[in-house]
Coordinates of C-alpha atoms and ligand atoms in Angstrom, one line a residue:
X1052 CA 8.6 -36.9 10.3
X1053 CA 6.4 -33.8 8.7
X1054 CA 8.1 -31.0 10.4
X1055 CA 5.6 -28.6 12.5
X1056 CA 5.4 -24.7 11.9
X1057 CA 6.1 -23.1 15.1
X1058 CA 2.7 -21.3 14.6
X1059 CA 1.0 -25.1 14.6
X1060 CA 3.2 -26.2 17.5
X1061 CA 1.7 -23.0 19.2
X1062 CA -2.0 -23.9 18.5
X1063 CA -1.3 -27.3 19.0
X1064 CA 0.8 -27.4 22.2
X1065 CA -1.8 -28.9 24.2
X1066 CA -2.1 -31.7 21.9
X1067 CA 1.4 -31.8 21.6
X1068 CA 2.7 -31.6 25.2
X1069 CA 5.0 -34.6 26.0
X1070 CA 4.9 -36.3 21.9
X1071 CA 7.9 -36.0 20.0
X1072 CA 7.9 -33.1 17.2
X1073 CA 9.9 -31.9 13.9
X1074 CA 10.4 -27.9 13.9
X1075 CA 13.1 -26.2 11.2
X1076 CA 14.2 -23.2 11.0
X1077 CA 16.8 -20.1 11.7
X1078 CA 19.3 -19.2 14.8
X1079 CA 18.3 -16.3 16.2
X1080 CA 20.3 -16.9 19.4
X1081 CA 21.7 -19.4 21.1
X1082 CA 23.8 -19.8 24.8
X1083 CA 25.5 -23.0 25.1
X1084 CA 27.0 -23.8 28.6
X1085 CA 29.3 -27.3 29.7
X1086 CA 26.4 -29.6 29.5
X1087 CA 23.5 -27.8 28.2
X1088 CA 22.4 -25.0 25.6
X1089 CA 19.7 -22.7 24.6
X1090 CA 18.3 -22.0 20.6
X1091 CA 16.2 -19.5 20.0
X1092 CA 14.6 -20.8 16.5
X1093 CA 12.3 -19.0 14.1
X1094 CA 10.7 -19.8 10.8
X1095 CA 9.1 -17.0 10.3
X1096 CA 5.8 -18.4 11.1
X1097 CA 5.5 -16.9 14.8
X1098 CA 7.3 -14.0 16.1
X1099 CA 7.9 -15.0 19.2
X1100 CA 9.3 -18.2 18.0
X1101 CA 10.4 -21.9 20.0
X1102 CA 13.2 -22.9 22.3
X1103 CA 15.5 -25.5 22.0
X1104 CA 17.2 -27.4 24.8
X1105 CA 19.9 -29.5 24.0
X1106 CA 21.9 -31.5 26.3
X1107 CA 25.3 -33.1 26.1
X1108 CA 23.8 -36.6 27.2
X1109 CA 20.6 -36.7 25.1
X1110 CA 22.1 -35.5 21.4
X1111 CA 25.0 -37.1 19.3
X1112 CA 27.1 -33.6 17.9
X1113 CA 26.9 -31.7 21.2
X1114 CA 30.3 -29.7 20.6
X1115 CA 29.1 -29.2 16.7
X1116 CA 25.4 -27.2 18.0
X1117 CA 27.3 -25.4 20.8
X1118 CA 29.6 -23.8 18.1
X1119 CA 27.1 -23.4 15.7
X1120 CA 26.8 -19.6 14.6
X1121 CA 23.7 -17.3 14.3
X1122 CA 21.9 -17.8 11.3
X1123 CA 22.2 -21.4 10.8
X1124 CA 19.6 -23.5 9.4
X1125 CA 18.7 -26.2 12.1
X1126 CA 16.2 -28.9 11.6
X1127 CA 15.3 -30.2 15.3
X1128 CA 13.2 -33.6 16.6
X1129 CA 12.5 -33.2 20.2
X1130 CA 9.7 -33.5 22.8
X1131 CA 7.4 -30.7 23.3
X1132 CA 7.4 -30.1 27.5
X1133 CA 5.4 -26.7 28.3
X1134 CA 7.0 -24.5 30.8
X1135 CA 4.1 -22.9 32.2
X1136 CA 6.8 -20.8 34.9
X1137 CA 9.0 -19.2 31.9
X1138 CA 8.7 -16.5 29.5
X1139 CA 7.6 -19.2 26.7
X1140 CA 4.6 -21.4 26.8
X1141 CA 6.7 -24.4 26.3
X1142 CA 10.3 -25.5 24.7
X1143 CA 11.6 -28.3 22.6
X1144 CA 13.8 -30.5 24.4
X1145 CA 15.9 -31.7 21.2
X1146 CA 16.7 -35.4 20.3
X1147 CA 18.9 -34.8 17.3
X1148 CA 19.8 -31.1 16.0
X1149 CA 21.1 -31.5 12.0
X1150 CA 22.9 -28.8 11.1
X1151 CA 21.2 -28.3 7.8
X1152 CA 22.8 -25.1 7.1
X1153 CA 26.0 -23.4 8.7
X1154 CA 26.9 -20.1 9.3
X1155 CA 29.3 -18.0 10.3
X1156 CA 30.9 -15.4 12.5
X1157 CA 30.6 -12.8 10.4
X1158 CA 26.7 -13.5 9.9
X1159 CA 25.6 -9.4 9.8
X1160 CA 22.7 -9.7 12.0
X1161 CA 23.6 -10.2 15.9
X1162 CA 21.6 -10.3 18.6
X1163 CA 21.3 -6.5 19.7
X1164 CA 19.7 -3.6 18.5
X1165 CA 20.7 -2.8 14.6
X1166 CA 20.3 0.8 13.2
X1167 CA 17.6 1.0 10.8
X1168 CA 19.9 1.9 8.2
X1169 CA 22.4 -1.3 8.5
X1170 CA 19.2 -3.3 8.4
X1171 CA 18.3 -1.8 5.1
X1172 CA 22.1 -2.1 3.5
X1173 CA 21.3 -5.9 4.6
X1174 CA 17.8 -6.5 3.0
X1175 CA 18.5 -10.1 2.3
X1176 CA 18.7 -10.8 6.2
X1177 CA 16.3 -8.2 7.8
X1178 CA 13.4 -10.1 7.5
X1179 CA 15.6 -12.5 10.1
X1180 CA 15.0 -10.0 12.6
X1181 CA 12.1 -9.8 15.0
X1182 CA 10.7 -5.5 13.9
X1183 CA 11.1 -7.1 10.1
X1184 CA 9.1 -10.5 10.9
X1185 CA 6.3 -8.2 12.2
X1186 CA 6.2 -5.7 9.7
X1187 CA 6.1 -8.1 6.5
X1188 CA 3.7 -10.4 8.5
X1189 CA 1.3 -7.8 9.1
X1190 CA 1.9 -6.6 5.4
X1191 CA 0.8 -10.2 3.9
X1192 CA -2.5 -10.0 6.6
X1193 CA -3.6 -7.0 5.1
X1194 CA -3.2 -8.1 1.4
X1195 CA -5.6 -10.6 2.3
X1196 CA -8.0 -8.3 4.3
X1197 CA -7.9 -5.8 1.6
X1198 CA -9.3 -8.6 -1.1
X1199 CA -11.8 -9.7 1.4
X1200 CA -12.5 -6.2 2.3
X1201 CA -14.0 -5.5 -1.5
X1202 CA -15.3 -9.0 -2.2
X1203 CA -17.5 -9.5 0.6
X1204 CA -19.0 -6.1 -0.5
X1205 CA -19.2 -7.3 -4.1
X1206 CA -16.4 -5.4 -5.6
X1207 CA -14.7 -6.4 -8.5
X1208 CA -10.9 -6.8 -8.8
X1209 CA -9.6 -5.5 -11.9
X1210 CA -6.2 -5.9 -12.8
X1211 CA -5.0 -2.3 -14.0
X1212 CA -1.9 -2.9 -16.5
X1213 CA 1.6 -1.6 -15.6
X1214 CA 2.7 -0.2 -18.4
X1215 CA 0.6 2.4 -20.1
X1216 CA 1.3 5.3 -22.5
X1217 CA -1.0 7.4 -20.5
X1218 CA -0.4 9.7 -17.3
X1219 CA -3.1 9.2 -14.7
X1220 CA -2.2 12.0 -12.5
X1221 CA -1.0 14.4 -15.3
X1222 CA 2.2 15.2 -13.3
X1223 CA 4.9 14.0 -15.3
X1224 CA 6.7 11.9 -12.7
X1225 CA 7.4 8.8 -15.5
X1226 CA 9.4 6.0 -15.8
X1227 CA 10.0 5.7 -19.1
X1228 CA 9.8 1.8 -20.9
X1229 CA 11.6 1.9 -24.0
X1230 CA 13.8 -0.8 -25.9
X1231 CA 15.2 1.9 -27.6
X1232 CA 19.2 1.8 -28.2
X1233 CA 20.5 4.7 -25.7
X1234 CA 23.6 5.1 -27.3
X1235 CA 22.2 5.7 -30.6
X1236 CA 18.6 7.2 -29.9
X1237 CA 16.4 7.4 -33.2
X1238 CA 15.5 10.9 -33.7
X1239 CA 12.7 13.0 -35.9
X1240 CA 13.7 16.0 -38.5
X1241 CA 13.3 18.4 -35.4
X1242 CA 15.4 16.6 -33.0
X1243 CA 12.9 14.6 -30.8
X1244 CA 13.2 11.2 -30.0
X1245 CA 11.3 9.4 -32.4
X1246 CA 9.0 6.9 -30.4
X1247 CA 7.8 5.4 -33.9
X1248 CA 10.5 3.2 -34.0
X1249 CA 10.2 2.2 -30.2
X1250 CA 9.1 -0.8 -28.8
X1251 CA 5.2 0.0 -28.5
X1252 CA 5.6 2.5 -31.4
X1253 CA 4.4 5.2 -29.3
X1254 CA 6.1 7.1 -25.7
X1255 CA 5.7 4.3 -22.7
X1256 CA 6.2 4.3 -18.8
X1257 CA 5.2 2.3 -16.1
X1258 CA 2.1 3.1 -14.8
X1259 CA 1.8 6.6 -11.6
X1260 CA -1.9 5.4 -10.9
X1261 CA -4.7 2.3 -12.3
X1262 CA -7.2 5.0 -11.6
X1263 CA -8.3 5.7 -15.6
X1264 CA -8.6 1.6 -15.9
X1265 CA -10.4 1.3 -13.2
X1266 CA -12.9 3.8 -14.1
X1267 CA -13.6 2.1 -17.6
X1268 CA -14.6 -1.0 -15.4
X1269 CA -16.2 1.0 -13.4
X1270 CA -18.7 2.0 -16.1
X1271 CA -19.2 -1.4 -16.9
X1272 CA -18.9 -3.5 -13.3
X1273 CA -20.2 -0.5 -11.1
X1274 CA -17.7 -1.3 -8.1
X1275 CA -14.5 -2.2 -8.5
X1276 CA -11.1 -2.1 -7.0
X1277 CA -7.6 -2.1 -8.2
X1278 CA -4.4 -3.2 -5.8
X1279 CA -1.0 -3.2 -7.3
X1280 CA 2.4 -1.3 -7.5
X1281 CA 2.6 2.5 -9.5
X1282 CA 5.8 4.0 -9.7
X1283 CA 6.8 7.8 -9.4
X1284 CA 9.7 9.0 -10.8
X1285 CA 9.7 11.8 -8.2
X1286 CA 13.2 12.9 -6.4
X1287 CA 11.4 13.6 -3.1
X1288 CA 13.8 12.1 -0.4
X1289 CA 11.2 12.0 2.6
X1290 CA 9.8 9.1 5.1
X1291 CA 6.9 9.1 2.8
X1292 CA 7.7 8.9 -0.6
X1293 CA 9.2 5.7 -2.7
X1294 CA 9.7 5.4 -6.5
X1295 CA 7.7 1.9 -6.3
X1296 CA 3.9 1.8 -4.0
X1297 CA 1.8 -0.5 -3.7
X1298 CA -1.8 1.2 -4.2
X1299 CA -5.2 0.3 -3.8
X1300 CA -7.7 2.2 -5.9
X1301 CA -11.6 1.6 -5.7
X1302 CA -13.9 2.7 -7.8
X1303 CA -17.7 3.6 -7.7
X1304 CA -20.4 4.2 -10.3
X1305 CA -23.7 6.4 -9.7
X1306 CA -21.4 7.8 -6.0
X1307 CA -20.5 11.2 -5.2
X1308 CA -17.5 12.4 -3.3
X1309 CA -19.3 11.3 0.5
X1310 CA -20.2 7.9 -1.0
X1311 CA -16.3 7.8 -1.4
X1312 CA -15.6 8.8 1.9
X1313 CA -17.8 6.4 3.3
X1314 CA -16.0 3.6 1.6
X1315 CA -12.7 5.0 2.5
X1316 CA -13.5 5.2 6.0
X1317 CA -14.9 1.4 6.4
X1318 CA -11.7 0.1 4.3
X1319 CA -9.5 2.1 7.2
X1320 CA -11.4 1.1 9.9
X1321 CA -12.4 -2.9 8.7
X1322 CA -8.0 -3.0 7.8
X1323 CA -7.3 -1.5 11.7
X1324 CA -10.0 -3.9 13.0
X1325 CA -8.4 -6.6 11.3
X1326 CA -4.9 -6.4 12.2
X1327 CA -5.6 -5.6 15.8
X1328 CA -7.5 -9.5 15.9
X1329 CA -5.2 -11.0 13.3
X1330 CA -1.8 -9.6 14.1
X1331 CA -2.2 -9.2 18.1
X1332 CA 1.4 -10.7 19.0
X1333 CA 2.7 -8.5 15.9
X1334 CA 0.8 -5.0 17.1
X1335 CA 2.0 -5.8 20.9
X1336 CA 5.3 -5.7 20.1
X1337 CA 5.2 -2.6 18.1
X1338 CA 3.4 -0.8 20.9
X1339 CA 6.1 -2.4 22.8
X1340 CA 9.2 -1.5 20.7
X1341 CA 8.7 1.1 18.1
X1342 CA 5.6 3.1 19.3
X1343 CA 4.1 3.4 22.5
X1344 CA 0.5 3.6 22.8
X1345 CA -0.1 2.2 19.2
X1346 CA -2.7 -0.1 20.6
X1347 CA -5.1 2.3 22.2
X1348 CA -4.6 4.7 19.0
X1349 CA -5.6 1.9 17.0
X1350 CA -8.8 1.1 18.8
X1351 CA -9.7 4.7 19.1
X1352 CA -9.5 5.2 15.2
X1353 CA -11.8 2.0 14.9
X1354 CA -14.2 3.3 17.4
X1355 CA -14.7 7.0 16.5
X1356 CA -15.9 9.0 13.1
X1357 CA -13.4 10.4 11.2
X1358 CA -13.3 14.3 11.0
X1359 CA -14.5 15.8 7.2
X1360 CA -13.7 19.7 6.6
X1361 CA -13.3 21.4 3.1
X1362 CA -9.4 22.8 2.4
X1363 CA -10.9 26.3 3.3
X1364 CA -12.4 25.4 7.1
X1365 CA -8.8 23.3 7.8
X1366 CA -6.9 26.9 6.5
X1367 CA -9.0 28.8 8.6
X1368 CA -7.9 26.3 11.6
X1369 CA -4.1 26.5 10.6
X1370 CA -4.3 30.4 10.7
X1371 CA -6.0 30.2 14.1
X1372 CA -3.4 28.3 15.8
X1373 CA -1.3 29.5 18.6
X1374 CA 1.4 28.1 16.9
X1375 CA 4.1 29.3 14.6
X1376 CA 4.8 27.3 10.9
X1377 CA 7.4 27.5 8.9
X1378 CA 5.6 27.6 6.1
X1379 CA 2.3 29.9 5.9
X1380 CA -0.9 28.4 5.4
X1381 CA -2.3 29.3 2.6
X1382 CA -5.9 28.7 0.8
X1383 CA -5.0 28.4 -2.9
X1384 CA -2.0 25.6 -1.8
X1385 CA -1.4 22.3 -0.4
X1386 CA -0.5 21.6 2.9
X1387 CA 3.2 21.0 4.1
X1388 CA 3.9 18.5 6.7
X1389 CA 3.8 20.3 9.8
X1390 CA 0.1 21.0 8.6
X1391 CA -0.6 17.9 8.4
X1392 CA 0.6 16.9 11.9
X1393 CA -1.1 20.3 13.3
X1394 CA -4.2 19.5 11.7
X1395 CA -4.9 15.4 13.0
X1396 CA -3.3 16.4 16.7
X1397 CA -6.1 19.1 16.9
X1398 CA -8.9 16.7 15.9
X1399 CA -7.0 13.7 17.8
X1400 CA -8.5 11.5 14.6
X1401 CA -8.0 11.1 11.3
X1402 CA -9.3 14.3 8.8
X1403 CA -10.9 14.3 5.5
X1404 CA -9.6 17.4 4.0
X1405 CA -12.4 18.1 1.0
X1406 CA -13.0 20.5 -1.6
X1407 CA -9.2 21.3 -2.7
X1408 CA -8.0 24.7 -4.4
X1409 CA -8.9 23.1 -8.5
X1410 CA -5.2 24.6 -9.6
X1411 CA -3.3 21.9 -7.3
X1412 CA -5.2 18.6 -8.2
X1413 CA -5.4 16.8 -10.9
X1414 CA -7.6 17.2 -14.1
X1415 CA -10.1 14.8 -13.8
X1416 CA -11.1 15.9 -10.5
X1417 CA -15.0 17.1 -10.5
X1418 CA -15.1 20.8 -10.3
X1419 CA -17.5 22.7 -7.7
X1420 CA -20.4 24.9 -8.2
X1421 CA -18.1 28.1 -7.1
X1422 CA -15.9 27.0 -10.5
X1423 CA -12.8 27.6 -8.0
X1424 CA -12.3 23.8 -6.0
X1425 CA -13.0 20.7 -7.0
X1426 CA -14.7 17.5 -4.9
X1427 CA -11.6 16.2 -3.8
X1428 CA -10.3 14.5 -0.7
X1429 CA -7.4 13.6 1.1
X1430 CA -7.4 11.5 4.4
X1431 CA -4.7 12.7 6.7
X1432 CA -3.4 10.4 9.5
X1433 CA -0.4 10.9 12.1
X1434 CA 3.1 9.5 11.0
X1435 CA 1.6 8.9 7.4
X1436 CA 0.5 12.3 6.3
X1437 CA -1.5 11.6 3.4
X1438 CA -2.6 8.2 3.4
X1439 CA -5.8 8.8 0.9
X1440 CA -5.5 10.8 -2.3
X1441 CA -9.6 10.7 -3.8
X1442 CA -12.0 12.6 -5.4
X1443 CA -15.6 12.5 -7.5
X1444 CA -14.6 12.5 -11.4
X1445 CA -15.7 14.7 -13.8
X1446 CA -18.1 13.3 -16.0
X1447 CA -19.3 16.8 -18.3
X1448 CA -17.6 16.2 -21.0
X1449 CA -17.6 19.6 -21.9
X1450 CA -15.9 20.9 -18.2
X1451 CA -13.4 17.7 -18.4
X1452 CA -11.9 19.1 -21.6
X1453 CA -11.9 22.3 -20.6
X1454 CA -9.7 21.3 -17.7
X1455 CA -7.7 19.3 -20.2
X1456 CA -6.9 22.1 -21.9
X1457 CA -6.5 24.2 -19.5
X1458 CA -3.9 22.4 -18.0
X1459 CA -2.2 21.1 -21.0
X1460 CA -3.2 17.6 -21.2
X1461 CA -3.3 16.1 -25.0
X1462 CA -6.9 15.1 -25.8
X1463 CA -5.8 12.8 -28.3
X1464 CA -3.5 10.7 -25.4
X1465 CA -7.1 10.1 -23.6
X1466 CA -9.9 9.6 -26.3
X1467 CA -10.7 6.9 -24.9
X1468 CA -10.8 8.4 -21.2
X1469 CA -13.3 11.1 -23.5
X1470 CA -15.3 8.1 -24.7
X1471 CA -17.0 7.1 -21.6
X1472 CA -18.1 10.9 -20.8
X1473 CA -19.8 10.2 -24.2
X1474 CA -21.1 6.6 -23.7
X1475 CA -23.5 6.3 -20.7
X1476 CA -21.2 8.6 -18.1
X1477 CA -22.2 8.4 -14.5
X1478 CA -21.4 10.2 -11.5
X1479 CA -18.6 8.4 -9.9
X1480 CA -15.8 8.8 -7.5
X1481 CA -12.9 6.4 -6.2
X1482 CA -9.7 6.9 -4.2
X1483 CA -6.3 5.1 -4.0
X1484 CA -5.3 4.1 -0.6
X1485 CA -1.0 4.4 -0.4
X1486 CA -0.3 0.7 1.2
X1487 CA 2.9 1.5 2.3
X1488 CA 1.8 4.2 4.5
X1489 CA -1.0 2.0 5.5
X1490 CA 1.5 0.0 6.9
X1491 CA 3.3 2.8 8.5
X1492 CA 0.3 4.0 10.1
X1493 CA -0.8 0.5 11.5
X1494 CA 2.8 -0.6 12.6
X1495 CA 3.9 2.8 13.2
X1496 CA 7.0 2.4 11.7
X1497 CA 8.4 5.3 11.0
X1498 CA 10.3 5.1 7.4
X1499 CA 8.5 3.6 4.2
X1500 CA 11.5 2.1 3.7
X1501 CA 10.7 0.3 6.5
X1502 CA 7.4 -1.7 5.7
X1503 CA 8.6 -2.4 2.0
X1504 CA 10.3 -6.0 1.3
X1505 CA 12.8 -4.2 -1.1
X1506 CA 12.2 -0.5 -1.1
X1507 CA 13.1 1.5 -4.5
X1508 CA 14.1 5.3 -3.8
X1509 CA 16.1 7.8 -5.7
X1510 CA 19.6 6.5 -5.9
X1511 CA 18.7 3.6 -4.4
X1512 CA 17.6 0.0 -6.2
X1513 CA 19.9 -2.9 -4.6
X1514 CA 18.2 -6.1 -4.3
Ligands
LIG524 O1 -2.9 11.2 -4.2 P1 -2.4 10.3 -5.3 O2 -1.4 10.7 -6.2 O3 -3.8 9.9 -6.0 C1 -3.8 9.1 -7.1 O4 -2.9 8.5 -7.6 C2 -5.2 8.8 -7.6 N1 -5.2 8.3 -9.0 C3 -5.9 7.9 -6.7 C4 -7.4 7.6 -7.1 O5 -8.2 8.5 -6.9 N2 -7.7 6.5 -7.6 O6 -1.9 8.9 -4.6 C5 -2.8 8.2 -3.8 C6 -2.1 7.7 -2.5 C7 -1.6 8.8 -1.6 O7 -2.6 9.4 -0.8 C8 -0.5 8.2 -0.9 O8 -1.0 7.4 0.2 C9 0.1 7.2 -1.9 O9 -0.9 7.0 -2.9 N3 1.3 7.7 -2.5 C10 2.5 7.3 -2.2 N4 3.0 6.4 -1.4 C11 4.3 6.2 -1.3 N5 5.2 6.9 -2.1 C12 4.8 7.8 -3.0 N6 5.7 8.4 -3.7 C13 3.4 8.1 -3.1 N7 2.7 8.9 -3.8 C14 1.4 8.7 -3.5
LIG525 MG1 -2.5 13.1 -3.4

């Protein structure tokens, strides 16, 4: 017999109720007593799972399933009798149990509460537990919204590559890709390494942001959207920060930087709005276990307009408050984190932050009429800080090398980036959406390391 998801035998229990069904999957608990026993099984497929009731009269290997260790593999035929008095819609009163694969005593994950940090030193059997089911379900429901998101509006995917010789965000926060023999590095009369002889015959590194090959399509496709990993060699050791994010970076031609907020804000909202219909069981339980409240936060981010000040207006705010920082707010820098959470408690929303001092963002950033900010944008959220890094691009050719030079960026490592403010450039704009803090924000899971599968930070790259 076809064995049944427990998902199916959830949406199907009606149908089901009384006929004889094939479920497989994992021990999550189990309580055996003289003549009877209780399974909880999971396959993943439905958080809250199925019960199995075995009984000493009714299956052959009663002794083997009593002693059977959390963890095993089962694969269970049984009847399907709904329990409309108990915690579960209905259980599986089992016929024959197979043991398809032990475990054993020392399986790492028990039933009781794990620190976060064992779960993480056991990646390969987290997702066994109920927090990590959630999170990486909800993860795979928003991949799929996030596609629909942009092609119901008629955006084009683009697939931005991951290793480039270029760096988007000018920061120098590489991970070099070289074939190169480290123990006997070629090197040039004056000492340098000599990328000539390396694999692409020029300096490579996995890619910080698809943003510049997005905007090439841009000028050809007018909408477009990237979504894929971008790596940051950057030794920050926060909640925040990972070496390896997943991003998703749109961008649009003939839009200026509210265009882009605009989008930004109905990609947050449609995402939030998703989940909460998609995911219910999944957002329940983190209200339930890992942040009270989440719920009504959620709907209240759907329902109302997101706040929009310039850098200058949300400095003036952090100067005002009756509160003391550690660090002083300051108009020419960025914010630190206790900003941050000042800043979206006082609006109780998420806040644009716009119009950034031009000396801490990025170079292709479009600068302002006052020649001192440029039209950038960050959306701030609670827990996640910075979720949305965006901004309008330059398209003078004349003020984007300026601000090349200005800031030390070879013109000759983007002539083709120069090319299109030659060729038919358009106002445009785009942003890239930080997926892992998406997910933090939605599940409200504290730790990015948290809502990634397999998460890569400095020091740290098992699995
Ligand atoms: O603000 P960032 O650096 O912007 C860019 O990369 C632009 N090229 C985006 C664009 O305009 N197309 O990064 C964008 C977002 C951040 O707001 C944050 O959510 C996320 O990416 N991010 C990180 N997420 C996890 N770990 C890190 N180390 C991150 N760095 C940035
Ligand atoms: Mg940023």
């Amino acid at each position: 017999m076809k064995a049944y998801t427990i998902k199916a035998l959830h949406e199907n229990m009606d149908a089901l109720e009384q006929q004889e069904v094939t479920v497989e999957g994992w021990i999550r608990n189990s309580r055996a007593q003289k003549a009877f026993g209780f399974i909880d099984l999971n396959d993943g497929s439905k958080l809250s799972g199925v019960q199995i009731v075995y009984e000493k009269d009714t299956v052959d290997n009663f002794d083997a399933i009593a002693k059977v260790h959390i963890g095993a593999a089962l694969r269970v035929n049984g009847t399907l009798i709904k329990t409309p008095s108990m915690k579960q819609p209905f259980e599986i009163k089992a016929s024959t149990v197979e043991i398809v694969g032990p475990s054993r005593a020392d399986y790492p994950i028990q039933p009781k509460r794990h620190s976060r940090e064992f779960l993480r030193e056991n990646a390969h059997l987290r997702a066994r537990t109920n927090l990590f089911t959630a999170v990486f379900r909800v993860r795979s429901i928003l991949t799929h919204a996030i596609h629909r998101f942009f092609q119901e509006r008629d955006f084009m995917h683009v697939a931005s590559p991951i290793i480039t010789a270029s760096d988007a965000e000018g920061a120098g926060e590489l991970f070099k890709v070289t074939t190169l023999d480290l123990t006997e590095v070629p090197k040039d009369k004056d000492k340098t390494v000599d990328f000539r002889k390396d694999f692409f015959g020029k300096k490579a590194n996995l890619t910080v942001s698809g943003q510049l090959q997005a905007e090439i399509f841009a000028q050809a496709f007018k909408n477009v959207y990237t979504f894929g990993p971008t790596f940051r060699a950057e030794k920050s050791h926060t909640a925040t920060h990972a070496s390896e994010f997943w991003m998703i970076e749109p961008e649009i031609a003939f839009a200026d930087l509210n265009t882009d907020m605009d989008l930004a804000e109905s990609m947050v909202k449609y995402l939030i709005d998703t989940v909460l219909k998609e995911a219910s069981e999944e957002i329940q339980f983190f209200d339930r276990f890992v942040s009270k409240g989440l719920v009504k936060k959620l709907k209240n981010v759907v329902e109302k307009p997101f706040v929009r000040i310039t850098h200058k207006k949300a400095v003036d705010i952090l100067k005002a408050a009756k509160q003391d920082f550690e660090n002083t707010p300051d108009y020419q820098d960025d914010f630190a984190k206790e900003h941050e959470k000042y800043l979206v408690s006082h609006f109780d929303a998420p806040v644009f932050v716009t119009d950034w001092p031009k000396d801490i963002k990025a170079f292709y950033m479009r600068l302002n009429d006052d020649g001192q900010t440029v039209a950038a944008m960050d959306l701030l959220v609670p827990g996640a800080g910075e979720m949305i890094g965006g901004s309008q691009r330059e398209e003078r050719l004349d003020v984007l090398k300026q601000r090349m030079e200005a800031m030390g960026i070879p013109e000759e490592e983007l002539w083709w980036y120069l090319d299109l403010r030659m060729y038919g450039s358009t106002p445009h704009a785009g942003f890239g959406l930080g997926f892992d803090r998406m997910l933090m924000y939605v599940t409200g899971v504290e730790n990015i390391r948290d809502v990634i599968p397999f998460p890569r930070t400095p020091k740290q790259c098992e699995f």
